[in-house]
Coordinates of C-alpha atoms in Angstrom, one line a residue:
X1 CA 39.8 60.8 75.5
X2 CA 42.5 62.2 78.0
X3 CA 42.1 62.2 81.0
X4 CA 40.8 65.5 82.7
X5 CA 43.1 65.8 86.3
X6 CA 40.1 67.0 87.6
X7 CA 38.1 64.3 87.1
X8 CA 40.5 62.2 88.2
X9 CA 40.7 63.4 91.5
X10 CA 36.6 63.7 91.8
X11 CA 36.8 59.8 91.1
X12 CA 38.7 59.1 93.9
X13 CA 36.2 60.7 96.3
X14 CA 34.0 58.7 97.9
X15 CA 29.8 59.9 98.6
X16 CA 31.0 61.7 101.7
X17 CA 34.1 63.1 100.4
X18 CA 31.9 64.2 97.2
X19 CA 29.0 66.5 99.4
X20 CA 32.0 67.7 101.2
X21 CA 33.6 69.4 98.5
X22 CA 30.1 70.6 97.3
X23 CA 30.1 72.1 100.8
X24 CA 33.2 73.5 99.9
X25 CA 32.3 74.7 96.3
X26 CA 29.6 76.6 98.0
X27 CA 31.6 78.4 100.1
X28 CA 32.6 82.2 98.9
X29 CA 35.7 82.0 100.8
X30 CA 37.0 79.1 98.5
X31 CA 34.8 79.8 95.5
X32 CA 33.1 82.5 93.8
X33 CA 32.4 81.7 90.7
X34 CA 28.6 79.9 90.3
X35 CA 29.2 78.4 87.0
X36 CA 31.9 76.2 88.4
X37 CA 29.5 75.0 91.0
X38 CA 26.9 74.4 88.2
X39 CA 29.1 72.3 86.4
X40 CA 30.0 70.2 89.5
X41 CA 26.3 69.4 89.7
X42 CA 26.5 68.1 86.3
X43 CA 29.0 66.4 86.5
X44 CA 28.6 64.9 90.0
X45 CA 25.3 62.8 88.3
X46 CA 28.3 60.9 86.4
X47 CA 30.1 59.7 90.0
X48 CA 31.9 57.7 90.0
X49 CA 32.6 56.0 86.8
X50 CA 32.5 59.1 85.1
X51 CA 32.3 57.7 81.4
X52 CA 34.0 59.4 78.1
X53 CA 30.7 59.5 76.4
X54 CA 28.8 61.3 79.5
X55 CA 31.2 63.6 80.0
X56 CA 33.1 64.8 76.9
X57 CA 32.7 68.6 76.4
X58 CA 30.1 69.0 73.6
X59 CA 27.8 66.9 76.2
X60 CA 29.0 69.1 79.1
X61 CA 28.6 72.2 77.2
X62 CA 25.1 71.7 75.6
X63 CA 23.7 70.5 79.4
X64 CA 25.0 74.0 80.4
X65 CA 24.0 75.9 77.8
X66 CA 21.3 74.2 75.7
X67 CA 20.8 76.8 72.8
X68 CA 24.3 78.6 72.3
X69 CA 27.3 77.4 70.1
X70 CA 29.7 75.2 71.3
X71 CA 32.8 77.0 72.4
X72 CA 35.7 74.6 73.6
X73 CA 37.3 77.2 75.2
X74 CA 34.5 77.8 78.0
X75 CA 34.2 74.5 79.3
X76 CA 38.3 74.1 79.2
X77 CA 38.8 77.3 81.7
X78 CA 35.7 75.3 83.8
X79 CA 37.6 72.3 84.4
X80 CA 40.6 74.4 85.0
X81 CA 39.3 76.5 87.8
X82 CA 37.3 73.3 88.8
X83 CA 41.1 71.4 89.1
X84 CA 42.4 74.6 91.3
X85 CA 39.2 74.2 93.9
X86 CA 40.2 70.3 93.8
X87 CA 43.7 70.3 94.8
X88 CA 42.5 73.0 97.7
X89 CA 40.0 70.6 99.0
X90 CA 42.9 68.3 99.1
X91 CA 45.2 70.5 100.4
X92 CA 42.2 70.7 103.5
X93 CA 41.9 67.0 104.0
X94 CA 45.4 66.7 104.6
X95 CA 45.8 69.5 106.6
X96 CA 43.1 67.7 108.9
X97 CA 44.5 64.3 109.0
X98 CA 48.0 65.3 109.9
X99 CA 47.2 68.1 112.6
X100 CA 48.0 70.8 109.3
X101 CA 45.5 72.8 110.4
X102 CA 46.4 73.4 113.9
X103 CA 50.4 73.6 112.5
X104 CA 49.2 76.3 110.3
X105 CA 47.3 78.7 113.4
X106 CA 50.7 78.2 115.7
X107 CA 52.5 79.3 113.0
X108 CA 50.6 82.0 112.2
X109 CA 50.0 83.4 115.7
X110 CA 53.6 83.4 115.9
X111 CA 53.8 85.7 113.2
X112 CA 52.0 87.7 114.9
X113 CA 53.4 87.7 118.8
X114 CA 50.5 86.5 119.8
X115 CA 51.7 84.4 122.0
X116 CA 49.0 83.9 125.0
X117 CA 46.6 82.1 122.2
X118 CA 49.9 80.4 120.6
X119 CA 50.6 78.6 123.5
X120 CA 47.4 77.2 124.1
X121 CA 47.1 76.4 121.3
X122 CA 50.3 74.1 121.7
X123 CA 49.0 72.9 124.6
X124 CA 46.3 71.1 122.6
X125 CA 48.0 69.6 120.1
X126 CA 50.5 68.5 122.5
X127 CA 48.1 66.5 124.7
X128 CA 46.2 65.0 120.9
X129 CA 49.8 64.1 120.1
X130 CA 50.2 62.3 123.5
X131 CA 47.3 60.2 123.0
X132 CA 49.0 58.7 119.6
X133 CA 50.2 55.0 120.7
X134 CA 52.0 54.3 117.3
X135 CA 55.7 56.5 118.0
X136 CA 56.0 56.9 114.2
X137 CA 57.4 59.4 111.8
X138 CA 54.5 61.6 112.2
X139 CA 54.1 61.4 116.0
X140 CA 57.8 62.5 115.9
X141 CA 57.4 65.2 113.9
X142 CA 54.3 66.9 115.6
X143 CA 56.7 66.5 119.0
X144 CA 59.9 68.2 116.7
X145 CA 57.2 70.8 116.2
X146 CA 56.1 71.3 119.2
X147 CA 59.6 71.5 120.6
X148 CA 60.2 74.8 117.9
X149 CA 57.7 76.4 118.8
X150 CA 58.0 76.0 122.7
X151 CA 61.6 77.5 121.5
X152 CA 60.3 80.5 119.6
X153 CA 58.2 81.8 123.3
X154 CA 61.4 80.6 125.7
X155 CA 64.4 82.1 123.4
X156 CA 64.2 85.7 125.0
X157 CA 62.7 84.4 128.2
X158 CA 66.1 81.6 129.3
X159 CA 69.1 80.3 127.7
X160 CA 68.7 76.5 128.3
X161 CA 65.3 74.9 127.8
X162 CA 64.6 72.0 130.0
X163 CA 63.2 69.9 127.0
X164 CA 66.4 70.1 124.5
X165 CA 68.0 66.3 125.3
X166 CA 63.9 65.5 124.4
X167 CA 63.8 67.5 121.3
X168 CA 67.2 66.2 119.7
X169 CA 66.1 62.7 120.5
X170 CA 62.7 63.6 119.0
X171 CA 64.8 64.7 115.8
X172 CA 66.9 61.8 115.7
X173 CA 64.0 58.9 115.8
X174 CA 62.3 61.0 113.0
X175 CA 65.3 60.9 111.2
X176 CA 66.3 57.4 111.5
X177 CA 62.5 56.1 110.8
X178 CA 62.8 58.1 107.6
X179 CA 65.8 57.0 106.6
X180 CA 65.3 52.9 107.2
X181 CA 61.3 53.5 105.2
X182 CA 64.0 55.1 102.4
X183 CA 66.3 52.3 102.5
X184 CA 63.4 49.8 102.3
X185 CA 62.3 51.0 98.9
X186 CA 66.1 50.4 98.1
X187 CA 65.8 46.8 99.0
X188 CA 62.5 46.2 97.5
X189 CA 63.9 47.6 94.5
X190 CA 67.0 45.3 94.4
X191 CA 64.5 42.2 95.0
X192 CA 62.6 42.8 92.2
X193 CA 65.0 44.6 89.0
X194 CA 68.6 44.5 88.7
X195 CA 69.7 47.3 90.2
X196 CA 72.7 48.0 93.0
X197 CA 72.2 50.5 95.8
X198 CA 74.6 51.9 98.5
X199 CA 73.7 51.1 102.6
X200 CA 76.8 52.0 103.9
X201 CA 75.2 54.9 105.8
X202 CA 72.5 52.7 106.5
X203 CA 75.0 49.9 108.3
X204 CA 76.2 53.1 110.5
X205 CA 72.7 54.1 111.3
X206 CA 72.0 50.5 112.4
X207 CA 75.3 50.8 114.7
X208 CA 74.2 53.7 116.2
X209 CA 70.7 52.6 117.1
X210 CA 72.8 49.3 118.1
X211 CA 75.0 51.5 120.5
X212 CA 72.3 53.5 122.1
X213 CA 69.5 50.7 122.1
X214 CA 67.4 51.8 125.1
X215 CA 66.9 55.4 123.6
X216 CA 64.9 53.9 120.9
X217 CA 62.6 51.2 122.8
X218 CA 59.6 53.2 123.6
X219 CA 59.1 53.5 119.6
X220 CA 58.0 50.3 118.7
X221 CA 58.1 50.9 114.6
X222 CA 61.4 52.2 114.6
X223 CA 62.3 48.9 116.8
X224 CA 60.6 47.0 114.0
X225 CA 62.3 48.8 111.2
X226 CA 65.6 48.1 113.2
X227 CA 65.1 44.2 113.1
X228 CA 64.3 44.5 109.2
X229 CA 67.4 46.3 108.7
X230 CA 69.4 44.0 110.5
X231 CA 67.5 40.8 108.6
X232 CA 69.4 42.5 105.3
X233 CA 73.0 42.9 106.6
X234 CA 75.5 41.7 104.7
X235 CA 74.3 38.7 102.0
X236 CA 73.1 36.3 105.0
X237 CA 69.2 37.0 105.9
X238 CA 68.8 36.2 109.9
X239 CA 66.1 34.5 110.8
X240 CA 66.5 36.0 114.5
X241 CA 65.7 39.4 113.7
X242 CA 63.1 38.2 111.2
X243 CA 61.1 36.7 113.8
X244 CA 61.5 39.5 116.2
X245 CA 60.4 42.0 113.8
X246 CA 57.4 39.8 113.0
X247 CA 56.4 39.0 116.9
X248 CA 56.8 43.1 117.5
X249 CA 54.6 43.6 114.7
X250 CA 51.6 41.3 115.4
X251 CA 51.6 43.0 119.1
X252 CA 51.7 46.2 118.5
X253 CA 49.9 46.0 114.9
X254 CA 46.2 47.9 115.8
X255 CA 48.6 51.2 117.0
X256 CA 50.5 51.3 113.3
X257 CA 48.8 53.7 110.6
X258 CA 47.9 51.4 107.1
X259 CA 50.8 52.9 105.5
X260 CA 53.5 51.3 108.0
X261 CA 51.7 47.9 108.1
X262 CA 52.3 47.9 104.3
X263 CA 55.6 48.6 104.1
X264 CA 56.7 46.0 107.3
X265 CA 54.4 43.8 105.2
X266 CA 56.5 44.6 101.9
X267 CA 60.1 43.8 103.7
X268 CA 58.5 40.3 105.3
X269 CA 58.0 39.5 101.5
X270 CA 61.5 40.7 100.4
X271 CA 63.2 38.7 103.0
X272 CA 60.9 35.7 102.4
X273 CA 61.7 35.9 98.6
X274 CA 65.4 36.2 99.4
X275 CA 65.6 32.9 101.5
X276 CA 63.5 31.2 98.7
X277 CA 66.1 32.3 96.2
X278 CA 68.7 30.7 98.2
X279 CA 67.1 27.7 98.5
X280 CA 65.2 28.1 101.7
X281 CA 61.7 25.9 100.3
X282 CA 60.3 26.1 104.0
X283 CA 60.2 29.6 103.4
X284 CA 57.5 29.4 100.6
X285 CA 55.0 28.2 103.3
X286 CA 56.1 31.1 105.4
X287 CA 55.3 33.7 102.5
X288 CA 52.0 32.4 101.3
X289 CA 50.9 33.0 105.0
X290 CA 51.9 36.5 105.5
X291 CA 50.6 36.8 102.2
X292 CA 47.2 35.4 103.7
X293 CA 47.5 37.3 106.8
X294 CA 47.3 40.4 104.6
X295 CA 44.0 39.5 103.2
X296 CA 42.7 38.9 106.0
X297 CA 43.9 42.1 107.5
X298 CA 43.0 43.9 104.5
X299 CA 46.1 45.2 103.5
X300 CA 45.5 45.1 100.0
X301 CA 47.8 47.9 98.4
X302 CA 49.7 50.8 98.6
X303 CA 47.2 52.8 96.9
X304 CA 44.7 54.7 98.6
X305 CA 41.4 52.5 97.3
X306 CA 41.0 49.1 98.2
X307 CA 42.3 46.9 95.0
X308 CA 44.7 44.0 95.7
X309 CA 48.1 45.3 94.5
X310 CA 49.1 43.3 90.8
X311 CA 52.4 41.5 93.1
X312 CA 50.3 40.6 95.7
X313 CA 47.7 39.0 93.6
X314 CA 50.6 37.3 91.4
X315 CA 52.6 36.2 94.5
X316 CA 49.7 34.3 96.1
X317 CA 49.0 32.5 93.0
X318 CA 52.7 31.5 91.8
X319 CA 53.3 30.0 95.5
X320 CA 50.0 28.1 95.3
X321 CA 51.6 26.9 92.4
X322 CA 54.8 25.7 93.7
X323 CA 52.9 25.0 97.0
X324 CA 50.5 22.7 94.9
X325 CA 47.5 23.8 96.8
X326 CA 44.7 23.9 94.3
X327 CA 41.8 24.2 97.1
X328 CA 43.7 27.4 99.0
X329 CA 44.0 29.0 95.2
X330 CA 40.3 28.6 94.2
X331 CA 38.9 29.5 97.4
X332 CA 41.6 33.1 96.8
X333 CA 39.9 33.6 93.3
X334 CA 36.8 33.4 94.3
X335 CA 37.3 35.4 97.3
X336 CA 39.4 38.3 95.8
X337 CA 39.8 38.6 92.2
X338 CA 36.6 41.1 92.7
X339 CA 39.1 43.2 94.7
X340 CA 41.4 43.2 91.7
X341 CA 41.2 46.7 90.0
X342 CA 38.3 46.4 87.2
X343 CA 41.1 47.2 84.4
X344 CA 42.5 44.1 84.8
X345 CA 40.2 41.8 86.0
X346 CA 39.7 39.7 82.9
X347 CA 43.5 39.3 82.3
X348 CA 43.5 38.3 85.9
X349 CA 41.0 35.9 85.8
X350 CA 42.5 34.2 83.0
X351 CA 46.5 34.6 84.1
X352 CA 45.2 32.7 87.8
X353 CA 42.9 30.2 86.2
X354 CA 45.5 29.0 83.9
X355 CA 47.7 27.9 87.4
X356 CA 44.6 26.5 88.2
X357 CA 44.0 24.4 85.6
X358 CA 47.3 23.4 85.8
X359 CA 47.4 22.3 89.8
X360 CA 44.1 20.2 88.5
X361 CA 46.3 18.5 85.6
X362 CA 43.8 20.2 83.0
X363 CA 47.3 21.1 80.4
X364 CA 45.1 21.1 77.2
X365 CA 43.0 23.9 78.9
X366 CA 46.1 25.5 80.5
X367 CA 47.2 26.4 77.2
X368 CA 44.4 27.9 75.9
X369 CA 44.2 30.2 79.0
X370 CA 47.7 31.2 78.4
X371 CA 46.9 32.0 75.1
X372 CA 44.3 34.2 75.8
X373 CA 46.1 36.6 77.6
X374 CA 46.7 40.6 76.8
X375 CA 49.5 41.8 79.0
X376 CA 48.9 45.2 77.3
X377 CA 45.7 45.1 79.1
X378 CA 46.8 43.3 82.2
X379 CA 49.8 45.8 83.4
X380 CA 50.4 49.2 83.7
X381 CA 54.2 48.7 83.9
X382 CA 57.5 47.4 82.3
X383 CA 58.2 45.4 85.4
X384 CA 54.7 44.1 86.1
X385 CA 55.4 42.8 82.2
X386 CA 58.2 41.3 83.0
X387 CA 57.3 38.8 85.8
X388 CA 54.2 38.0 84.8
X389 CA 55.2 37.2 81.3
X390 CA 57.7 35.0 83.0
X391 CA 55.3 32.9 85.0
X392 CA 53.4 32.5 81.9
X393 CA 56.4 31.1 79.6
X394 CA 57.2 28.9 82.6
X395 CA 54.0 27.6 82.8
X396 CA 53.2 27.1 79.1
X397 CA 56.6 24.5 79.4
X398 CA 55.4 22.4 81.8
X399 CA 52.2 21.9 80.3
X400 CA 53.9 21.2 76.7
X401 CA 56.2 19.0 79.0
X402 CA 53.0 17.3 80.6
X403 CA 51.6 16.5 77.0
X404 CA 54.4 15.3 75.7
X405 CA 54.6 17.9 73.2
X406 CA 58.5 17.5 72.7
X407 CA 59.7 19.6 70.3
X408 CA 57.3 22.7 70.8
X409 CA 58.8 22.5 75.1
X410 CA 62.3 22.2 73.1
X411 CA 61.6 24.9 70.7
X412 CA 59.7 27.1 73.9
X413 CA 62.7 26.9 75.7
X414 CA 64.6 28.5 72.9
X415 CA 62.6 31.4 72.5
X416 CA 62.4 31.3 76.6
X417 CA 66.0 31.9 76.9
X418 CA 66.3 34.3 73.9
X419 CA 64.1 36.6 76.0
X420 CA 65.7 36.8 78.8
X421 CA 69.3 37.4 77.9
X422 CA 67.7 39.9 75.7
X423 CA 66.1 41.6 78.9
X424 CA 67.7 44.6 80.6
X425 CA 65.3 44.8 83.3
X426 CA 65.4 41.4 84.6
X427 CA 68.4 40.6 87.9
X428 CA 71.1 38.8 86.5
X429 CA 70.6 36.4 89.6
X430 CA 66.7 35.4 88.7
X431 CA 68.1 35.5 85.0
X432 CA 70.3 32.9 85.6
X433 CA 67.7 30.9 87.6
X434 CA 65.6 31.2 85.1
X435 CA 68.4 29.4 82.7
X436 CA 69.2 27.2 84.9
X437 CA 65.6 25.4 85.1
X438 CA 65.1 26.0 81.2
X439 CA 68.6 23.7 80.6
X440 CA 67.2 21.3 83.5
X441 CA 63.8 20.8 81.7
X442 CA 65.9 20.8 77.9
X443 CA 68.1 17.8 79.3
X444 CA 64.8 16.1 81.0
X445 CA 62.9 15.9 77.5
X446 CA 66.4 14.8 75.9
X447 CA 66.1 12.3 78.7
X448 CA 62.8 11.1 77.8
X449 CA 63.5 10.8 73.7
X450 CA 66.4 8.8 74.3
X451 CA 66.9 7.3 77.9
X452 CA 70.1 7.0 79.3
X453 CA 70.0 5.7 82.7
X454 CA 73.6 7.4 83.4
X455 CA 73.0 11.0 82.3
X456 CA 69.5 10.1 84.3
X457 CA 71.6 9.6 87.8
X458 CA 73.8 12.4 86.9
X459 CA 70.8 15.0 86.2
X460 CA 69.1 13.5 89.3
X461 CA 72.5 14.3 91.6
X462 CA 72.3 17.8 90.0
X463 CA 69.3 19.0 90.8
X464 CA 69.2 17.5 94.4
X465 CA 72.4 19.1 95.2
X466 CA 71.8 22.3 93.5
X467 CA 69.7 25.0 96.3
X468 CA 69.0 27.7 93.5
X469 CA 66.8 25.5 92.0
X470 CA 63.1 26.6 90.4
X471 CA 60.5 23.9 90.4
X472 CA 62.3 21.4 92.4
X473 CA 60.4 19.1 93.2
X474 CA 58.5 19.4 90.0
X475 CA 61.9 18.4 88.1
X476 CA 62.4 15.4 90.8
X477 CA 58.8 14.3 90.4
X478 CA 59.2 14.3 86.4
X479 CA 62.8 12.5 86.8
X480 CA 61.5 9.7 89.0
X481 CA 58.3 8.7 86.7
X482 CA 60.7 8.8 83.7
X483 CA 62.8 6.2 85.9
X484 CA 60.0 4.4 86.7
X485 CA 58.8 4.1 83.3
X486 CA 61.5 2.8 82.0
X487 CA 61.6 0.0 84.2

């Protein structure tokens, strides 16, 4: 059955949210039409879950109307007008939570000159607006506001308006917070798919600030987002502004809204990654605890309810992995995969008991977890695919490796790089990582069916001098017990 947008959007409410828009249902100013408000009681039994069976259209037409004939078309105009009310009551809840409402009655009373009432009414949401201790996007927007419409009852009255230097300045920290969150998604974006953006307006944005610093100190985000930009100059991460972004963040952290401590968490996880991709390993530590700190903040996702976002999930349990630390990664799946979303639980389950397995040298019962696993099931997206399915390859090599299982790692590792050169989604940079280790491991089972102690010291010099190495210290570990064996 498709889904009904309606429906979707009574699912997201929560029990309050849900006798609020009953409230509003019941209103004649929103609503009059009853039989839209009878069907909500219907269908408000079915909260939250809200299953195909309970509410498919024959069901929702006979509870309506027990003896009449089914007519399709009647209960399709009821979830149609029942979609409109939705999106209103929407349209209301943000209106409160981002001062819309009182926006809406300046605006208005400007409109119509009234201007006595109009300007009290600024005077209110100026002082609300004072008391906001995060100087974000949306604290500078209610100020740009309020400058505009101080301007609309001063233009007749002087020429110059004491408050103008204030109100540009207002405009321009809006601006430049907006533009760096924009930029972010850029880099994110570049982390994760290959894909090539342009910051050259960024790199003058970042001059200007640089140029004018003190006009920009009282905001501490945009100070923040200022230090992340400056982490992502050029191709060399520094760890200066890193730090100083992080030490901003943890003091001021209770002020920012959930939104911006998701996205400063998001670039601390880009710029982690990036270091680890150069060969940082110290940085791997550093990751798994802001990755740790978010689960303890409950910073879960970017979505509204409170699932663990799929990359968070994954990134905790791949750096357990490389991190070898077994106890930390069953004490995370026992703690959140209940916090995963309910769609992909099972997959989940599977997919981070299979590292687990493997971190407890269990290789036989690695496999058969790897096997188990529906990706179709597990991801929503093409990109989610990608690195999981990844992780899963790489892991069902180093158990065949562990086992000895020669030619099925040899013949994986075909079928492994066959994949990825046949990818278009995956960065040519993690592509060639990815190759990299594959023709490490090929030569270190080549190694181990016919030694040569040569080629051994050679392979050995290769990987220790190489920084862009995946599973290092796995591939060192392997290399000395094949040296010790052969002893």
């Amino acid at each position: 059955m498709k889904q009904i947008d309606s429906i979707l959007i009574l699912k997201s409410f929560s029990e309050n949210e849900l006798c609020q828009f009953e409230d509003y249902l019941n209103s004649p100013f929103h609503n009059k039409n009853k039989k839209v408000v009878q069907f909500f009681h219907i269908l408000k039994k079915y909260h939250p879950l809200f299953k195909p069976e309970d509410i498919s259209k024959e069901n929702l037409f006979r509870e309506m109307h027990v003896k009449e004939k089914y007519r399709e078309s009647y209960v399709r105009n009821l979830f149609s007008d029942l979609n409109l009310l939705c999106e209103g009551f929407l349209q209301q809840i943000h209106s409160k939570e981002n001062f819309g409402n009182e926006k809406m009655v300046i605006e208005e009373l400007n409109k119509r000159n009234i201007f006595d009432v109009m300007e009290k009414k600024i005077r209110m949401l100026e002082k609300e607006t004072a008391k906001e201790k995060n100087k974000d996007n949306v604290y500078f927007s209610n100020k740009v506001f309020i400058y505009e419409a101080k301007s609309f009852m001063l233009v007749d009255k002087t020429l110059t308006d004491n408050f103008r230097n204030e109100q540009m300045l207002c405009n321009l920290k809006l601006f430049l917070i907006n533009m760096m969150e924009f930029y972010f998604y850029f880099i994110v974006e570049e982390q994760r798919v290959k894909i090539k953006h342009d910051f050259e307006f960024l790199n003058l944005l970042i001059e200007y600030v640089k140029n004018n610093f003190d006009d920009f100190t009282d905001s501490p985000l945009l100070m923040i987002y200022f230090n992340l930009c400056m982490c992502f100059r050029g191709n060399n991460e520094n760890e200066e502004y890193y730090f100083a972004a992080k030490k901003l963040f943890h003091k001021h952290f209770k002020t920012f809204h959930d939104i911006d401590r998701k996205n400063i968490y998001s670039m601390f996880q880009t710029f982690c990654s990036n270091k680890i991709d150069k060969g940082f390993d110290n940085y791997n530590k550093e990751l798994l605890n802001i990755l740790i700190e978010m689960l303890k903040q409950n910073v879960l996702s970017h979505k509204g309810k409170s699932f663990i976002d799929l990359n968070l999930y994954r990134n905790i349990v791949v750096l357990c992995m490389t991190l070898r630390q077994s106890s930390v990664l069953q004490n995370f799946i026992r703690n959140y995969l209940n916090l995963s979303d309910p769609e992909s639980r099972e997959e989940l389950s599977v997919y981070s008991n299979a590292h687990l397995e493997f971190l407890n040298k269990n290789y036989e019962k690695t496999l058969i977890h790897c096997a188990k696993i529906d990706f179709n099931d597990l991801l929503a997206t093409t990109n989610e695919n990608l690195f999981f399915k990844n992780d899963i390859r790489k892991l069902i090599l180093l158990s065949l490796y562990e086992l000895n299982s020669n030619e099925s790692a040899l013949s994986h590792i075909d079928a492994f790089k066959h994949f990825l050169k046949s990818s278009r989604l995956i960065k040519d940079e993690l592509r060639n990582r990815y190759i990299k280790f594959l023709n490490l491991v090929n030569e270190l089972i080549k190694l181990r069916l016919r030694f040569d102690e040569f080629k051994m010291l050679k392979l050995k010099e290769k990987i220790q001098k190489s920084t862009e190495v995946m599973n290092k210290v796995w591939l060192l570990e392997k290399l000395g017990e094949l040296e010790k064996s052969m002893k």
